[in-house]
Short mmCIF file of C-alpha atoms in Angstrom, two decimals:
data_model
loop_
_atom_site.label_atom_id
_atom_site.label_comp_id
_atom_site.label_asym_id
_atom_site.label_seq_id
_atom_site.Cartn_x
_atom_site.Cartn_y
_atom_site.Cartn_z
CA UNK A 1 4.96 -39.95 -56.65
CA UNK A 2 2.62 -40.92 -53.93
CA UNK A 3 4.89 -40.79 -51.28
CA UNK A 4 5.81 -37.17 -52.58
CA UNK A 5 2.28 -36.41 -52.16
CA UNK A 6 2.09 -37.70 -49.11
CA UNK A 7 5.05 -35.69 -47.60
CA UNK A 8 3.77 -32.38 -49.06
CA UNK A 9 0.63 -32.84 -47.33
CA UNK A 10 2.01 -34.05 -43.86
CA UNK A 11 4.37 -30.43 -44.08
CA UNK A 12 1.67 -28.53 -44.82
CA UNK A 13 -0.70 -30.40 -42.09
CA UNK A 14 2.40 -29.55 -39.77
CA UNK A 15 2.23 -25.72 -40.82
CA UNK A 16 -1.78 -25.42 -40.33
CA UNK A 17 -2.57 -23.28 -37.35
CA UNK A 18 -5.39 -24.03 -34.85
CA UNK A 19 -8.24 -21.67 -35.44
CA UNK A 20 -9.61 -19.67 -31.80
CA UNK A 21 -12.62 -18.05 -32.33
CA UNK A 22 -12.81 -15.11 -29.86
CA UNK A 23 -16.34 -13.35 -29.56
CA UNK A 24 -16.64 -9.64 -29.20
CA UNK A 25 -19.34 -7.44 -28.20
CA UNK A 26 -20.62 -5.78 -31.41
CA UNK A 27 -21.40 -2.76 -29.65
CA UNK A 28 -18.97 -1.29 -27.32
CA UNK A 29 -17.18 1.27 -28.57
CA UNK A 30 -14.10 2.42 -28.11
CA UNK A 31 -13.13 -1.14 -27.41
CA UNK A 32 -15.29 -3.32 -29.37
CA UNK A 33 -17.80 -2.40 -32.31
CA UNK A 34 -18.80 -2.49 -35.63
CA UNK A 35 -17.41 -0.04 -38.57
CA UNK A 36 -18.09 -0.11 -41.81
CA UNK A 37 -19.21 -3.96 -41.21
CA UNK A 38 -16.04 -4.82 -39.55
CA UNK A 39 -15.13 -5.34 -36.16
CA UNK A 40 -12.63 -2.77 -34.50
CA UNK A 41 -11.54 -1.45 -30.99
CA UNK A 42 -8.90 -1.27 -28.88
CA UNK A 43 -9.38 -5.24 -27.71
CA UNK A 44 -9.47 -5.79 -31.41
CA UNK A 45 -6.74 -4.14 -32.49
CA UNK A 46 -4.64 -6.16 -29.27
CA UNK A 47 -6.05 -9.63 -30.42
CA UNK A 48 -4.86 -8.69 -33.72
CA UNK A 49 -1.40 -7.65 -32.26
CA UNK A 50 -0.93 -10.83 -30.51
CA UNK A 51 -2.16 -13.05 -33.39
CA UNK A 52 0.74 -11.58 -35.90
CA UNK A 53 3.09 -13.14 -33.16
CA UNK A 54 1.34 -16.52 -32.59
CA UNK A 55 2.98 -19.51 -34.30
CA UNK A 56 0.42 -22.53 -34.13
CA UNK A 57 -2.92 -20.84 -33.09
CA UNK A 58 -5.00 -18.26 -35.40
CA UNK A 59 -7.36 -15.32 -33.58
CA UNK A 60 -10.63 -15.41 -35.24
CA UNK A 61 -12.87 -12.36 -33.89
CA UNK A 62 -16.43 -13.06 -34.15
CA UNK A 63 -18.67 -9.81 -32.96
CA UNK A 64 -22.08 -10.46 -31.41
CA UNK A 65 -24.57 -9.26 -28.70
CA UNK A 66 -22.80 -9.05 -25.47
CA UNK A 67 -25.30 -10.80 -23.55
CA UNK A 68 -25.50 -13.67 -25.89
CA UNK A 69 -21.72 -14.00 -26.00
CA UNK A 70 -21.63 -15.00 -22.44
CA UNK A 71 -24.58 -17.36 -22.79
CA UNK A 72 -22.60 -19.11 -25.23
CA UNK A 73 -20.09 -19.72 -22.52
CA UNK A 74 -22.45 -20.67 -20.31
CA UNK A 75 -23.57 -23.03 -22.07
CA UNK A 76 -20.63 -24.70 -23.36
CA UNK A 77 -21.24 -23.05 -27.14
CA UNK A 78 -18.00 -21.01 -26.90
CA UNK A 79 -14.83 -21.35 -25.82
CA UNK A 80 -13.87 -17.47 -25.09
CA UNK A 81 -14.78 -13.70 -25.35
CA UNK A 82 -12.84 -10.07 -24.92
CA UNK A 83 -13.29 -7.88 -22.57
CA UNK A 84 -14.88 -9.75 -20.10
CA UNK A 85 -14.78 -7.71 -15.96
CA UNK A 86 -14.36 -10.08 -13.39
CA UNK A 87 -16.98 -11.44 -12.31
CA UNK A 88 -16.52 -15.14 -10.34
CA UNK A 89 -19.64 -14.92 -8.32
CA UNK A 90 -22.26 -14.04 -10.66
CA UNK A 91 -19.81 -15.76 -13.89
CA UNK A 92 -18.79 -19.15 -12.06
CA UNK A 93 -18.68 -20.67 -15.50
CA UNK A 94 -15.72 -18.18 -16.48
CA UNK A 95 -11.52 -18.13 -16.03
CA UNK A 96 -9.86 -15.48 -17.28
CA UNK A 97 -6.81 -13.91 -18.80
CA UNK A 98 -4.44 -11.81 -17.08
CA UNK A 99 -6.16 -8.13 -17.07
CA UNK A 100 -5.29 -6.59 -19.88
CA UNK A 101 -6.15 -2.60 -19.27
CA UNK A 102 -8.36 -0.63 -16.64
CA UNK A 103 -12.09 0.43 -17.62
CA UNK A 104 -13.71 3.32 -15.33
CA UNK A 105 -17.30 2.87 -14.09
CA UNK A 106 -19.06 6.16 -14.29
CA UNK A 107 -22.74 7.46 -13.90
CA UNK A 108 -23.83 10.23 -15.94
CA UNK A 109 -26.99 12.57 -16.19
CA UNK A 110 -28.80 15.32 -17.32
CA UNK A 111 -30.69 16.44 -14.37
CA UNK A 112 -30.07 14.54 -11.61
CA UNK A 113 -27.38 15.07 -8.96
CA UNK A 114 -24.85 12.50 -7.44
CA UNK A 115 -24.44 11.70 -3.95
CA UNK A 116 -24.22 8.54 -1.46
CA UNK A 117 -23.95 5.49 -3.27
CA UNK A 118 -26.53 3.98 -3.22
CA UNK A 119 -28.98 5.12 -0.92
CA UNK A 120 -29.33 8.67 -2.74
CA UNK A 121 -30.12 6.69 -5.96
CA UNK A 122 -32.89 4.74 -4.31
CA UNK A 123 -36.14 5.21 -6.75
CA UNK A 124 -34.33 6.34 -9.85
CA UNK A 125 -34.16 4.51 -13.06
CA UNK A 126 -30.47 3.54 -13.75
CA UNK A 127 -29.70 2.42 -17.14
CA UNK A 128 -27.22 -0.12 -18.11
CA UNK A 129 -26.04 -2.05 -21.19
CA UNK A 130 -28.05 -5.62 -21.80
CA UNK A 131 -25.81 -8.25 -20.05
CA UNK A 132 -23.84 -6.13 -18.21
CA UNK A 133 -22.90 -6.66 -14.42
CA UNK A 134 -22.23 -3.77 -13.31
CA UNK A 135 -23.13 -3.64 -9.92
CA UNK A 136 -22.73 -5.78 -6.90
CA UNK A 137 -25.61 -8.24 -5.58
CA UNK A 138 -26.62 -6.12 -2.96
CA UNK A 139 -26.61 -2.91 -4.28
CA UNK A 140 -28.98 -4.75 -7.47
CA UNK A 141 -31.38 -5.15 -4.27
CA UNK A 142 -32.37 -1.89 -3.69
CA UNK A 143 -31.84 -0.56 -6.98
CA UNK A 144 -34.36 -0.09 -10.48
CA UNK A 145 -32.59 -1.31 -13.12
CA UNK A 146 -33.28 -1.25 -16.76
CA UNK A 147 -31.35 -2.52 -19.73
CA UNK A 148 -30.97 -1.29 -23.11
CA UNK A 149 -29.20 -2.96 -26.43
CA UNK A 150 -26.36 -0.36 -26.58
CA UNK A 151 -24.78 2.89 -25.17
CA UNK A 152 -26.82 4.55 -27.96
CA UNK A 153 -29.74 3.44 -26.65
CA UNK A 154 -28.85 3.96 -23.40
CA UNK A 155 -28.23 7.26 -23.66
CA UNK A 156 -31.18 8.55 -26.14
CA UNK A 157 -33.25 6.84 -23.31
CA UNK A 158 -31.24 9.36 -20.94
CA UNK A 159 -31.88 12.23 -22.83
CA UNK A 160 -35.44 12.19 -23.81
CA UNK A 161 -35.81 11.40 -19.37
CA UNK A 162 -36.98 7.58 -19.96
CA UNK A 163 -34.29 7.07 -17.29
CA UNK A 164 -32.38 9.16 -14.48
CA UNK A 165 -29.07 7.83 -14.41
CA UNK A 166 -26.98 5.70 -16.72
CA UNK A 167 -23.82 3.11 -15.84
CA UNK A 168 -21.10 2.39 -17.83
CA UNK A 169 -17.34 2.90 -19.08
CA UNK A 170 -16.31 6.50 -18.93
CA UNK A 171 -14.83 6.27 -22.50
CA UNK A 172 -17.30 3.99 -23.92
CA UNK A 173 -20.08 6.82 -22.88
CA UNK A 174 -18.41 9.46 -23.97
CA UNK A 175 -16.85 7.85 -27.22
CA UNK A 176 -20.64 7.39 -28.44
CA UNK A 177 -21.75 10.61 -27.49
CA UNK A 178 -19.20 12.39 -29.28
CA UNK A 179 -20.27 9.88 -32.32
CA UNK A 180 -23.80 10.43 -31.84
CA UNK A 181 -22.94 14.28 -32.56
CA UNK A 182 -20.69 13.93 -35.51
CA UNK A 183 -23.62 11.48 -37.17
CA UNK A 184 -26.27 13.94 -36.41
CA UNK A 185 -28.13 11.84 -34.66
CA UNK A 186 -28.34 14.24 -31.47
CA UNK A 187 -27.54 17.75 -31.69
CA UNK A 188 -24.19 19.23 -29.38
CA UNK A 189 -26.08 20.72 -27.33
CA UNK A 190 -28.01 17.77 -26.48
CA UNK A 191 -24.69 15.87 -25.49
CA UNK A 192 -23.31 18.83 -23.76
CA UNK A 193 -26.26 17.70 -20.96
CA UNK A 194 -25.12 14.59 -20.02
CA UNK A 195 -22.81 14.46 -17.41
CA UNK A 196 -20.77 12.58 -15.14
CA UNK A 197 -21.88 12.55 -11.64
CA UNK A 198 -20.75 9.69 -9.40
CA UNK A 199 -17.07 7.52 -9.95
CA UNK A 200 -18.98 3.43 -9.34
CA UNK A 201 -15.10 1.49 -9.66
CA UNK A 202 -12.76 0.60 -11.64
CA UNK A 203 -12.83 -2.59 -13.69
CA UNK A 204 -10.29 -4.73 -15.75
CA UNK A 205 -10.54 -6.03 -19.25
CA UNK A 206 -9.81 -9.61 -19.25
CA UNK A 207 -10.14 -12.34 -21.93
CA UNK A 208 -13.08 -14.82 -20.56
CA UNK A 209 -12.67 -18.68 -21.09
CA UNK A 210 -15.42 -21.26 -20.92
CA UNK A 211 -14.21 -22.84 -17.36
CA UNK A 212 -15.05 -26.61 -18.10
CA UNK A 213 -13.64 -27.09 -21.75
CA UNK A 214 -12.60 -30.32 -23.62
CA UNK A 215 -10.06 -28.05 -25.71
CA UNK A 216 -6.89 -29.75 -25.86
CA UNK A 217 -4.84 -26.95 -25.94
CA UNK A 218 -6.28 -24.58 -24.05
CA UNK A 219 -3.89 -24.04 -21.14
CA UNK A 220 -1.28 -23.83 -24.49
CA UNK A 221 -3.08 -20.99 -25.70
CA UNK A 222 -3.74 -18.96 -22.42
CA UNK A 223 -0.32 -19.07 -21.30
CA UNK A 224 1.02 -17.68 -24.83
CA UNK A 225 -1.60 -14.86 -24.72
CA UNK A 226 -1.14 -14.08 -21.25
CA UNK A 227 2.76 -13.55 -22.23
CA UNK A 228 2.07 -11.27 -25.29
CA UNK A 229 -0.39 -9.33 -23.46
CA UNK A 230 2.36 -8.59 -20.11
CA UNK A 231 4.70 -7.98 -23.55
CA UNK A 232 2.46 -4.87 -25.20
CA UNK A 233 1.82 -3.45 -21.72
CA UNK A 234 5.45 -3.36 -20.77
CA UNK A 235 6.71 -1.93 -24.31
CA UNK A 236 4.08 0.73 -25.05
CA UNK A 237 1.78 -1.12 -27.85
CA UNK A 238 -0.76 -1.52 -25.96
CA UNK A 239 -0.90 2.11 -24.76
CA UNK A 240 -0.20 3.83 -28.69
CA UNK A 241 -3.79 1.59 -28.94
CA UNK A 242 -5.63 3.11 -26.49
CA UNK A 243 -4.45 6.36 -27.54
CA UNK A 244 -5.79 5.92 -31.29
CA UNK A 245 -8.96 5.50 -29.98
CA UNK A 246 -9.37 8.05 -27.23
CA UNK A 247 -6.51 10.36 -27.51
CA UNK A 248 -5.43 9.80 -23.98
#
């Protein structure tokens, strides 16, 4: 009877899948965020299409403040989050996935104009997201920066003129605005003001990996991800995703 026992629970030690936590900004909508107390997105619904086809690993999706997620790489606390741009100067403590889908860098207003970047923006307040890195070194030089806890934030500091400009994804600004209107927490007249006045770049999604990691199986796990996420790029499940979110 023991040695029955003893079989069952080898098999079933055999079946057991390696947990991966993967931490995702709380606050990021359309492509990570909190609804209804549960984590959703476009980056969430692709780590949950890739984990339905993993045999020994299990995605576990943590959300949490973006700028404490990649502390918690930094620092050794972590092992990966979603969505992180590339960023090997300023994020020397990071590897990353292959890029899983393009984000556009916009700046938006109510007042102000666009122009040369970034001379003409010189003396203005530009807002970004807490933790971001959205622009490069040198432009940060000449630049006044302020951050905010969300694109909410962000943009109700835009509107009542606590800043002149604010930085982020096209959809993610836009996303919350339209939000913002349908939970009547600005009127549509308010977000009819805001508008997009200067292109910044275009960024790439990637999964970011703690660099310097004592996890066995890492290089396992990035390859088989890497594969799945070529795989829903290639045969449209990545892009039915996107389009449940934006409509585009």
């Amino acid at each position: 009877m023991k040695k029955i026992i003893f079989f069952i629970l080898l098999t079933f030690a055999g079946l057991a899948k390696e947990k991966v936590i993967i931490y995702a900004d709380e606050n990021y909508p359309p492509y990570t965020y909190i609804e209804n107390g549960k984590i959703t997105g476009i980056y969430v619904d692709l780590l949950r299409g890739i984990n339905k086809k993993l045999k020994d690993f299990e995605i576990v999706i943590e959300p949490i403040p973006w700028a404490r997620a990649v502390k918690m790489i930094e620092t050794g606390q972590a092992e990966a989050i979603i969505d992180a741009w590339y960023r090997p100067v300023e994020r020397p403590f990071m590897s990353y996935s292959v890029p899983m889908l393009d984000e556009e860098i916009v700046i938006v207003s109510t007042k102000e104009l666009g122009g040369t970047w970034p001379k003409d923006y010189v003396g203005k307040k530009i807002g970004i997201n807490r933790g971001f890195t959205v622009f490069k070194e040198a432009d940060k030089k000449v630049l006044t920066i302020e951050e905010a806890n969300s694109t909410g934030d962000n943009i109700m500091k835009l509107l009542t003129g606590r800043i002149n400009y604010y930085a982020n994804d096209k959809y993610s600004i836009f996303w919350e605005l339209s939000n913002m209107v349908k939970t009547k927490k600005i009127k549509a007249s308010d977000a009819k003001r805001i508008k997009e006045v200067q292109f910044l770049s275009k960024e790439q999604g990637y999964i970011g990996y703690r660099k310097v990691s004592d996890w066995k199986n890492k290089e396992k796990f990035v390859k088989i991800v890497d594969e799945e996420i070529v795989k829903m790029q290639k045969n449209g499940e990545l892009d039915i995703i996107i389009k449940k979110y934006t409509g585009n």
